[in-house]
């Protein structure tokens, strides 16, 4: 049983913590542009060349970029060309689960682009075996710079075993 004051507190708490924010349209927030997954390449190119993208410190996208590692064995061949991204921005992407950076062009001469795939928080399938996962801490007050990479050691683990004999040799004396 809730008193009137208790239910009022519950309502106030729900307003303070409404849950996750789901972005379904390109949204500029705190000088960063957040772009959800968009399949239409021409629309994505248009957004990436917009004033909002050009005037943002960072871009958070969910994009398939040519040359990105889909996993340890497959590289994307059909995604966006990295050259469509602004060259002077921090760019963080989801989409592929392997944490890595795709560099296109010459970043040192400001004519290139680096797109950092943050990866999944844990191994979701056998294709991610051996991948080290982490959480990137970015700071909006430092123009969305990554200030810390925190290792994550949760979830299932997948392992590649080169041979049955190596598995036996590595586990002699172990009880299963």
XYZ file of N, CA, C and O in Angstrom:
704
model
N 0.849 -1.175 0.000
C 0.000 0.000 0.000
C 0.891 1.234 0.000
O 1.831 1.318 0.764
N 0.588 2.173 -0.866
C 1.357 3.415 -0.972
C 0.528 4.568 -0.441
O -0.659 4.666 -0.720
N 1.185 5.409 0.322
C 0.515 6.643 0.715
C 0.629 7.628 -0.444
O 1.422 7.436 -1.373
N -0.117 8.690 -0.392
C -0.089 9.707 -1.451
C 1.335 10.254 -1.615
O 1.810 10.438 -2.715
N 2.055 10.499 -0.527
C 3.410 11.034 -0.602
C 4.373 10.045 -1.258
O 5.249 10.431 -2.010
N 4.197 8.737 -0.955
C 5.071 7.729 -1.549
C 4.905 7.681 -3.066
O 5.867 7.614 -3.804
N 3.670 7.724 -3.559
C 3.466 7.663 -5.008
C 3.975 8.937 -5.674
O 4.445 8.899 -6.811
N 3.895 10.075 -4.971
C 4.428 11.319 -5.508
C 5.949 11.219 -5.650
O 6.518 11.655 -6.639
N 6.613 10.605 -4.662
C 8.063 10.404 -4.745
C 8.421 9.497 -5.916
O 9.382 9.737 -6.636
N 7.623 8.460 -6.117
C 7.862 7.551 -7.222
C 7.749 8.290 -8.553
O 8.578 8.114 -9.449
N 6.766 9.140 -8.700
C 6.596 9.931 -9.924
C 7.781 10.864 -10.129
O 8.310 10.972 -11.236
N 8.234 11.513 -9.049
C 9.391 12.398 -9.157
C 10.633 11.615 -9.567
O 11.413 12.064 -10.399
N 10.805 10.425 -9.002
C 11.971 9.614 -9.335
C 11.929 9.190 -10.804
O 12.943 9.193 -11.497
N 10.752 8.839 -11.315
C 10.624 8.463 -12.720
C 10.984 9.640 -13.624
O 11.579 9.448 -14.683
N 10.663 10.838 -13.226
C 10.995 12.005 -14.023
C 12.506 12.264 -14.018
O 13.066 12.705 -15.009
N 13.172 11.970 -12.900
C 14.619 12.160 -12.821
C 15.384 11.097 -13.603
O 16.456 11.352 -14.127
N 14.845 9.901 -13.691
C 15.507 8.778 -14.357
C 14.523 8.145 -15.342
O 13.989 7.076 -15.091
N 14.307 8.781 -16.482
C 13.282 8.293 -17.400
C 13.672 7.032 -18.164
O 12.861 6.442 -18.828
N 14.925 6.606 -18.089
C 15.358 5.425 -18.822
C 16.249 5.817 -19.982
O 16.663 6.966 -20.111
N 16.549 4.876 -20.853
C 17.461 5.175 -21.964
C 16.835 6.137 -22.963
O 15.626 6.140 -23.163
N 17.678 6.912 -23.582
C 17.245 7.821 -24.632
C 17.508 7.128 -25.960
O 18.645 6.752 -26.256
N 16.469 6.934 -26.732
C 16.598 6.274 -28.023
C 16.505 7.342 -29.104
O 15.510 8.049 -29.201
N 17.559 7.445 -29.905
C 17.620 8.467 -30.950
C 17.258 7.802 -32.278
O 17.957 6.891 -32.729
N 16.176 8.257 -32.888
C 15.731 7.680 -34.150
C 15.950 8.622 -35.336
O 15.738 8.231 -36.473
N 16.367 9.846 -35.054
C 16.671 10.831 -36.092
C 17.995 11.498 -35.735
O 18.342 11.584 -34.559
N 18.734 12.004 -36.726
C 19.966 12.726 -36.387
C 19.664 13.833 -35.380
O 18.701 14.592 -35.541
N 20.454 13.877 -34.318
C 20.196 14.802 -33.218
C 21.494 15.437 -32.754
O 22.463 14.727 -32.478
N 21.484 16.758 -32.655
C 22.652 17.460 -32.128
C 22.430 17.704 -30.641
O 21.383 18.200 -30.236
N 23.417 17.315 -29.841
C 23.324 17.437 -28.392
C 24.713 17.753 -27.853
O 25.666 17.040 -28.153
N 24.826 18.828 -27.086
C 26.086 19.232 -26.462
C 27.240 19.262 -27.473
O 28.314 18.732 -27.234
N 26.985 19.830 -28.601
C 27.974 20.026 -29.663
C 28.483 18.725 -30.284
O 29.605 18.668 -30.787
N 27.673 17.684 -30.233
C 27.970 16.428 -30.920
C 26.744 16.050 -31.735
O 25.609 16.336 -31.332
N 26.967 15.410 -32.865
C 25.866 14.955 -33.702
C 25.733 13.448 -33.551
O 26.697 12.707 -33.756
N 24.553 13.013 -33.160
C 24.248 11.595 -32.972
C 23.406 11.148 -34.161
O 22.330 11.699 -34.412
N 23.909 10.160 -34.902
C 23.248 9.706 -36.121
C 22.931 8.219 -35.988
O 23.850 7.392 -35.904
N 21.649 7.853 -35.981
C 21.294 6.432 -35.880
C 21.622 5.703 -37.183
O 22.047 6.316 -38.166
N 21.418 4.396 -37.188
C 21.681 3.605 -38.390
C 20.764 4.063 -39.523
O 19.548 4.121 -39.363
N 21.362 4.416 -40.653
C 20.612 4.847 -41.836
C 21.126 4.024 -43.013
O 22.302 4.093 -43.357
N 20.257 3.236 -43.616
C 20.656 2.367 -44.726
C 20.895 3.127 -46.027
O 21.719 2.730 -46.836
N 20.189 4.214 -46.219
C 20.282 5.006 -47.447
C 21.602 5.775 -47.464
O 21.779 6.751 -46.740
N 22.557 5.322 -48.298
C 23.893 5.930 -48.324
C 23.850 7.400 -48.732
O 24.598 8.216 -48.193
N 22.989 7.758 -49.667
C 22.949 9.158 -50.099
C 22.414 10.053 -48.983
O 22.892 11.176 -48.808
N 21.460 9.562 -48.209
C 20.951 10.332 -47.068
C 22.039 10.480 -46.012
O 22.254 11.568 -45.466
N 22.773 9.409 -45.746
C 23.852 9.469 -44.759
C 24.936 10.447 -45.215
O 25.423 11.250 -44.415
N 25.302 10.416 -46.488
C 26.303 11.349 -47.014
C 25.820 12.791 -46.852
O 26.606 13.677 -46.494
N 24.552 13.018 -47.093
C 23.978 14.360 -46.951
C 24.071 14.845 -45.505
O 24.434 15.993 -45.242
N 23.766 13.973 -44.578
C 23.837 14.325 -43.152
C 25.293 14.610 -42.753
O 25.574 15.574 -42.049
N 26.220 13.778 -43.224
C 27.630 13.950 -42.874
C 28.237 15.223 -43.464
O 29.217 15.739 -42.942
N 27.655 15.728 -44.532
C 28.165 16.975 -45.123
C 27.363 18.201 -44.679
O 27.642 19.312 -45.122
N 26.409 18.003 -43.791
C 25.545 19.101 -43.333
C 26.296 20.072 -42.420
O 27.362 19.759 -41.888
N 25.716 21.250 -42.251
C 26.281 22.241 -41.325
C 26.341 21.688 -39.906
O 27.276 21.977 -39.163
N 25.322 20.905 -39.516
C 25.304 20.325 -38.169
C 26.514 19.424 -37.948
O 27.145 19.461 -36.903
N 26.856 18.619 -38.946
C 28.026 17.740 -38.826
C 29.313 18.560 -38.837
O 30.223 18.319 -38.039
N 29.387 19.522 -39.739
C 30.587 20.340 -39.858
C 30.841 21.178 -38.603
O 31.986 21.462 -38.266
N 29.773 21.575 -37.912
C 29.906 22.437 -36.736
C 29.831 21.675 -35.412
O 29.592 22.268 -34.371
N 30.021 20.373 -35.455
C 30.025 19.551 -34.240
C 31.460 19.156 -33.911
O 32.294 19.002 -34.798
N 31.735 18.967 -32.615
C 33.052 18.495 -32.204
C 33.230 17.007 -32.491
O 34.326 16.547 -32.783
N 32.126 16.262 -32.383
C 32.214 14.815 -32.544
C 30.970 14.289 -33.224
O 29.902 14.925 -33.184
N 31.118 13.123 -33.835
C 29.998 12.417 -34.445
C 29.896 11.038 -33.810
O 30.904 10.337 -33.662
N 28.687 10.682 -33.426
C 28.395 9.337 -32.926
C 27.465 8.711 -33.952
O 26.348 9.179 -34.137
N 27.951 7.690 -34.640
C 27.198 7.103 -35.738
C 27.031 5.602 -35.530
O 27.695 4.991 -34.699
N 26.129 5.048 -36.312
C 25.956 3.597 -36.373
C 26.101 3.275 -37.855
O 25.121 3.324 -38.593
N 27.347 3.040 -38.288
C 27.596 2.977 -39.721
C 28.540 1.855 -40.127
O 29.479 1.518 -39.404
N 28.293 1.339 -41.305
C 29.158 0.385 -41.976
C 30.102 1.202 -42.853
O 29.665 1.927 -43.744
N 31.411 1.113 -42.590
C 32.403 1.867 -43.350
C 33.319 0.874 -44.064
O 33.791 -0.102 -43.457
N 33.567 1.112 -45.355
C 34.475 0.250 -46.121
C 35.814 0.162 -45.398
O 36.359 1.166 -44.952
N 36.323 -1.053 -45.288
C 37.608 -1.267 -44.636
C 37.491 -1.592 -43.161
O 38.461 -1.991 -42.533
N 36.292 -1.442 -42.594
C 36.093 -1.778 -41.184
C 36.049 -3.296 -41.017
O 35.607 -4.017 -41.906
N 36.505 -3.754 -39.869
C 36.504 -5.192 -39.581
C 35.138 -5.614 -39.065
O 34.726 -5.219 -37.980
N 34.467 -6.424 -39.866
C 33.183 -6.958 -39.427
C 33.416 -7.978 -38.302
O 32.601 -8.115 -37.408
N 34.536 -8.689 -38.400
C 35.043 -9.575 -37.354
C 36.524 -9.794 -37.659
O 37.091 -9.077 -38.481
N 37.146 -10.776 -37.042
C 38.582 -10.971 -37.240
C 38.945 -11.459 -38.642
O 40.102 -11.421 -39.026
N 37.964 -11.915 -39.411
C 38.273 -12.508 -40.705
C 37.624 -11.798 -41.899
O 37.998 -12.052 -43.037
N 36.676 -10.910 -41.656
C 35.945 -10.286 -42.764
C 36.000 -8.769 -42.646
O 35.715 -8.203 -41.587
N 36.359 -8.125 -43.762
C 36.416 -6.669 -43.839
C 35.263 -6.184 -44.704
O 34.971 -6.767 -45.750
N 34.629 -5.102 -44.289
C 33.506 -4.550 -45.041
C 33.963 -4.049 -46.409
O 34.936 -3.317 -46.517
N 33.227 -4.419 -47.425
C 33.514 -3.997 -48.794
C 32.440 -3.076 -49.362
O 32.642 -2.462 -50.398
N 31.284 -2.995 -48.698
C 30.131 -2.322 -49.297
C 29.612 -1.135 -48.501
O 28.603 -0.548 -48.862
N 30.266 -0.759 -47.443
C 29.782 0.348 -46.610
C 30.101 1.703 -47.200
O 30.489 1.842 -48.369
N 29.959 2.716 -46.372
C 30.292 4.085 -46.770
C 31.788 4.226 -46.964
O 32.575 3.609 -46.241
N 32.181 5.047 -47.889
C 33.594 5.374 -48.047
C 33.959 6.320 -46.906
O 33.213 7.259 -46.612
N 35.073 6.096 -46.248
C 35.491 6.931 -45.125
C 35.667 8.389 -45.487
O 35.572 9.273 -44.635
N 35.896 8.667 -46.758
C 36.116 10.055 -47.189
C 34.862 10.922 -47.082
O 34.962 12.140 -47.167
N 33.680 10.326 -46.888
C 32.460 11.133 -46.758
C 32.318 11.731 -45.359
O 31.479 12.603 -45.133
N 33.164 11.300 -44.421
C 33.121 11.827 -43.060
C 33.988 13.082 -42.963
O 35.028 13.156 -43.603
N 33.583 14.046 -42.132
C 34.439 15.231 -41.926
C 35.781 14.805 -41.331
O 35.841 13.927 -40.473
N 36.867 15.424 -41.791
C 38.202 14.968 -41.397
C 38.692 15.518 -40.061
O 39.663 15.034 -39.529
N 38.046 16.511 -39.525
C 38.560 17.143 -38.300
C 37.677 16.882 -37.089
O 37.574 17.705 -36.203
N 37.030 15.728 -37.053
C 36.103 15.404 -35.969
C 36.496 14.097 -35.291
O 37.098 13.218 -35.910
N 36.122 13.972 -34.033
C 36.172 12.662 -33.383
C 34.949 11.901 -33.874
O 33.839 12.442 -33.870
N 35.153 10.679 -34.328
C 34.039 9.890 -34.852
C 34.042 8.546 -34.140
O 35.028 7.804 -34.171
N 32.920 8.258 -33.495
C 32.730 6.988 -32.799
C 31.588 6.258 -33.497
O 30.571 6.858 -33.818
N 31.772 4.966 -33.724
C 30.730 4.210 -34.409
C 30.404 2.916 -33.696
O 31.253 2.306 -33.056
N 29.172 2.524 -33.860
C 28.707 1.207 -33.475
C 28.647 0.390 -34.759
O 29.305 0.711 -35.729
N 27.869 -0.634 -34.788
C 27.573 -1.482 -35.935
C 28.400 -2.761 -35.891
O 27.834 -3.826 -35.826
N 29.729 -2.661 -35.942
C 30.554 -3.866 -35.879
C 31.027 -4.081 -34.449
O 31.321 -3.129 -33.732
N 31.103 -5.334 -34.051
C 31.377 -5.675 -32.652
C 32.846 -5.658 -32.277
O 33.187 -5.653 -31.105
N 33.734 -5.683 -33.248
C 35.161 -5.696 -32.948
C 35.639 -4.266 -32.683
O 35.503 -3.387 -33.531
N 36.218 -4.004 -31.496
C 36.750 -2.668 -31.237
C 38.006 -2.427 -32.087
O 38.943 -3.221 -32.044
N 37.991 -1.366 -32.861
C 39.138 -1.030 -33.713
C 38.929 0.349 -34.328
O 37.863 0.950 -34.193
N 39.949 0.838 -34.992
C 39.877 2.137 -35.656
C 40.160 1.960 -37.136
O 41.098 1.257 -37.513
N 39.337 2.596 -37.959
C 39.526 2.604 -39.401
C 40.057 3.986 -39.759
O 39.452 4.996 -39.401
N 41.198 4.028 -40.440
C 41.777 5.299 -40.859
C 41.792 5.349 -42.378
O 42.243 4.419 -43.030
N 41.277 6.448 -42.905
C 41.225 6.653 -44.352
C 41.949 7.951 -44.660
O 41.675 8.977 -44.036
N 42.893 7.925 -45.582
C 43.630 9.137 -45.926
C 44.745 9.397 -44.933
O 45.164 8.521 -44.194
N 45.200 10.642 -44.875
C 46.311 11.023 -44.006
C 45.811 11.903 -42.872
O 45.650 13.101 -43.033
N 45.557 11.320 -41.720
C 45.011 12.045 -40.556
C 45.974 13.135 -40.071
O 45.545 14.181 -39.628
N 47.286 12.887 -40.153
C 48.272 13.860 -39.662
C 48.219 15.168 -40.454
O 48.482 16.226 -39.920
N 47.881 15.077 -41.735
C 47.801 16.282 -42.572
C 46.377 16.823 -42.650
O 46.058 17.619 -43.514
N 45.503 16.354 -41.735
C 44.097 16.785 -41.679
C 43.333 16.459 -42.964
O 42.314 17.053 -43.240
N 43.858 15.533 -43.751
C 43.148 15.153 -44.959
C 42.582 13.741 -44.824
O 42.067 13.194 -45.766
N 42.699 13.182 -43.644
C 42.216 11.833 -43.409
C 41.156 11.794 -42.332
O 40.843 12.793 -41.697
N 40.609 10.617 -42.170
C 39.527 10.404 -41.215
C 39.836 9.163 -40.391
O 40.293 8.161 -40.936
N 39.583 9.232 -39.095
C 39.671 8.059 -38.222
C 38.304 7.815 -37.614
O 37.725 8.713 -37.012
N 37.823 6.598 -37.781
C 36.519 6.213 -37.236
C 36.773 5.104 -36.233
O 37.304 4.047 -36.578
N 36.413 5.365 -34.995
C 36.671 4.399 -33.924
C 35.410 3.579 -33.652
O 34.394 4.109 -33.220
N 35.500 2.293 -33.927
C 34.416 1.370 -33.595
C 34.572 0.988 -32.130
O 35.615 0.487 -31.726
N 33.535 1.239 -31.343
C 33.628 0.988 -29.905
C 33.485 -0.488 -29.574
O 33.960 -0.935 -28.540
N 32.857 -1.251 -30.442
C 32.703 -2.687 -30.233
C 31.580 -3.019 -29.265
O 31.003 -2.150 -28.618
N 31.282 -4.300 -29.170
C 30.249 -4.770 -28.250
C 30.832 -4.882 -26.845
O 32.041 -5.012 -26.678
N 29.983 -4.838 -25.807
C 30.500 -4.874 -24.437
C 30.968 -6.261 -23.986
O 31.658 -6.387 -22.989
N 30.592 -7.301 -24.728
C 31.041 -8.657 -24.414
C 30.989 -9.483 -25.698
O 30.394 -9.074 -26.694
N 31.634 -10.637 -25.668
C 31.648 -11.503 -26.846
C 30.250 -12.073 -27.062
O 29.712 -12.738 -26.189
N 29.676 -11.795 -28.223
C 28.306 -12.236 -28.490
C 28.246 -13.507 -29.328
O 27.191 -14.116 -29.438
N 29.363 -13.886 -29.937
C 29.381 -15.095 -30.755
C 30.809 -15.616 -30.890
O 31.774 -14.938 -30.517
N 30.928 -16.778 -31.475
C 32.229 -17.405 -31.691
C 33.146 -16.516 -32.526
O 34.356 -16.525 -32.340
N 32.572 -15.726 -33.429
C 33.409 -14.866 -34.284
C 34.137 -13.781 -33.491
O 35.043 -13.141 -34.014
N 33.763 -13.576 -32.227
C 34.422 -12.576 -31.377
C 35.397 -13.208 -30.378
O 35.903 -12.512 -29.490
N 35.682 -14.493 -30.530
C 36.571 -15.158 -29.574
C 37.920 -14.451 -29.524
O 38.463 -14.037 -30.539
N 38.413 -14.266 -28.315
C 39.698 -13.631 -28.107
C 39.685 -12.109 -28.117
O 40.681 -11.490 -27.780
N 38.580 -11.493 -28.495
C 38.526 -10.027 -28.516
C 38.438 -9.467 -27.100
O 37.685 -9.961 -26.278
N 39.220 -8.439 -26.844
C 39.183 -7.744 -25.566
C 38.150 -6.631 -25.693
O 38.190 -5.835 -26.635
N 37.236 -6.562 -24.756
C 36.156 -5.575 -24.797
C 36.419 -4.472 -23.777
O 37.077 -4.683 -22.762
N 35.880 -3.285 -24.062
C 36.089 -2.165 -23.141
C 34.963 -1.151 -23.278
O 34.184 -1.182 -24.220
N 34.930 -0.273 -22.324
C 33.985 0.837 -22.292
C 34.801 2.105 -22.484
O 35.836 2.288 -21.837
N 34.379 2.962 -23.407
C 35.087 4.219 -23.632
C 34.398 5.313 -22.833
O 33.195 5.505 -22.946
N 35.164 6.021 -22.033
C 34.643 7.150 -21.274
C 35.006 8.409 -22.047
O 36.182 8.726 -22.212
N 33.986 9.086 -22.579
C 34.219 10.318 -23.342
C 33.722 11.491 -22.511
O 32.797 11.359 -21.720
N 34.363 12.642 -22.693
C 34.053 13.819 -21.881
C 33.552 14.939 -22.778
O 34.301 15.482 -23.594
N 32.284 15.292 -22.617
C 31.681 16.363 -23.419
C 32.360 17.699 -23.156
O 32.423 18.545 -24.048
N 32.907 17.902 -21.959
C 33.570 19.177 -21.649
C 34.944 19.268 -22.306
O 35.550 20.327 -22.320
N 35.441 18.139 -22.825
C 36.712 18.117 -23.556
C 36.459 17.781 -25.033
O 37.201 17.032 -25.655
N 35.368 18.321 -25.547
C 34.989 18.127 -26.956
C 34.825 16.659 -27.328
O 35.170 16.245 -28.423
N 34.341 15.858 -26.396
C 34.015 14.446 -26.574
C 35.255 13.569 -26.748
O 35.180 12.468 -27.289
N 36.370 14.026 -26.254
C 37.601 13.238 -26.286
C 37.443 12.003 -25.399
O 36.847 12.072 -24.323
N 38.006 10.885 -25.831
C 38.021 9.680 -25.003
C 39.088 9.886 -23.933
O 40.269 10.031 -24.241
N 38.661 9.934 -22.677
C 39.608 10.196 -21.594
C 40.032 8.926 -20.860
O 41.007 8.939 -20.117
N 39.290 7.841 -21.095
C 39.672 6.584 -20.452
C 39.028 5.416 -21.188
O 37.906 5.506 -21.658
N 39.784 4.328 -21.269
C 39.266 3.081 -21.815
C 39.262 2.066 -20.677
O 40.316 1.741 -20.130
N 38.098 1.617 -20.295
C 37.934 0.737 -19.141
C 37.666 -0.687 -19.628
O 36.677 -0.940 -20.319
N 38.545 -1.621 -19.279
C 38.361 -3.016 -19.678
C 37.081 -3.568 -19.082
O 36.754 -3.294 -17.926
N 36.387 -4.344 -19.879
C 35.154 -4.998 -19.428
C 35.403 -6.502 -19.455
O 35.845 -7.040 -20.468
N 35.109 -7.164 -18.359
C 35.342 -8.595 -18.251
C 34.035 -9.276 -17.827
O 33.939 -9.847 -16.749
N 33.011 -9.153 -18.684
C 31.701 -9.734 -18.379
C 31.220 -10.569 -19.561
O 31.789 -10.499 -20.638
N 30.160 -11.305 -19.342
C 29.501 -12.027 -20.417
C 30.201 -13.315 -20.790
O 31.227 -13.689 -20.227
N 29.630 -13.984 -21.785
C 30.208 -15.258 -22.226
C 31.551 -15.056 -22.909
O 31.860 -13.978 -23.395
N 32.355 -16.117 -22.924
C 33.651 -16.098 -23.604
C 33.675 -17.251 -24.608
O 33.245 -18.359 -24.304
N 34.196 -16.963 -25.759
C 34.353 -17.978 -26.796
C 35.840 -18.172 -27.032
O 36.620 -17.225 -26.969
N 36.241 -19.426 -27.295
C 37.658 -19.747 -27.452
C 37.871 -20.563 -28.721
O 37.070 -21.433 -29.044
N 38.958 -20.266 -29.392
C 39.371 -21.073 -30.544
C 40.446 -22.037 -30.064
O 41.437 -21.624 -29.472
N 40.237 -23.281 -30.341
C 41.195 -24.308 -29.949
C 41.830 -24.839 -31.229
O 41.122 -25.350 -32.105
N 43.159 -24.708 -31.358
C 43.805 -25.100 -32.615
C 43.702 -26.597 -32.924
O 43.645 -26.978 -34.073
N 43.677 -27.434 -31.876
C 43.547 -28.877 -32.102
C 43.070 -29.538 -30.815
O 43.199 -28.976 -29.724
N 42.551 -30.741 -30.961
C 42.111 -31.497 -29.791
C 43.310 -31.778 -28.890
O 43.230 -31.669 -27.670
N 44.456 -32.105 -29.495
C 45.655 -32.422 -28.714
C 46.097 -31.213 -27.881
O 46.460 -31.355 -26.716
N 46.063 -30.002 -28.457
C 46.487 -28.823 -27.688
C 45.523 -28.568 -26.534
O 45.935 -28.153 -25.455
N 44.235 -28.850 -26.738
C 43.267 -28.707 -25.656
C 43.580 -29.691 -24.531
O 43.591 -29.329 -23.360
N 43.864 -30.927 -24.886
C 44.199 -31.953 -23.887
C 45.473 -31.564 -23.156
O 45.540 -31.604 -21.934
N 46.519 -31.133 -23.891
C 47.788 -30.761 -23.286
C 47.623 -29.592 -22.326
O 48.232 -29.550 -21.261
N 46.793 -28.603 -22.698
C 46.583 -27.410 -21.863
C 45.751 -27.713 -20.618
O 45.774 -26.925 -19.665
N 45.031 -28.828 -20.630
C 44.118 -29.108 -19.532
C 44.411 -30.414 -18.803
O 43.555 -30.938 -18.116
N 45.627 -30.916 -18.922
C 46.008 -32.142 -18.215
C 45.869 -31.886 -16.717
O 46.338 -30.890 -16.182
N 45.182 -32.798 -16.048
C 44.997 -32.669 -14.600
C 43.801 -31.826 -14.199
O 43.463 -31.754 -13.023
N 43.156 -31.176 -15.139
C 41.966 -30.349 -14.830
C 40.748 -31.257 -14.725
O 40.623 -32.242 -15.432
N 39.851 -30.911 -13.819
C 38.586 -31.641 -13.723
C 37.504 -30.800 -14.387
O 37.446 -29.597 -14.193
N 36.677 -31.429 -15.172
C 35.609 -30.712 -15.883
C 34.292 -30.914 -15.212
O 33.916 -31.871 -14.730
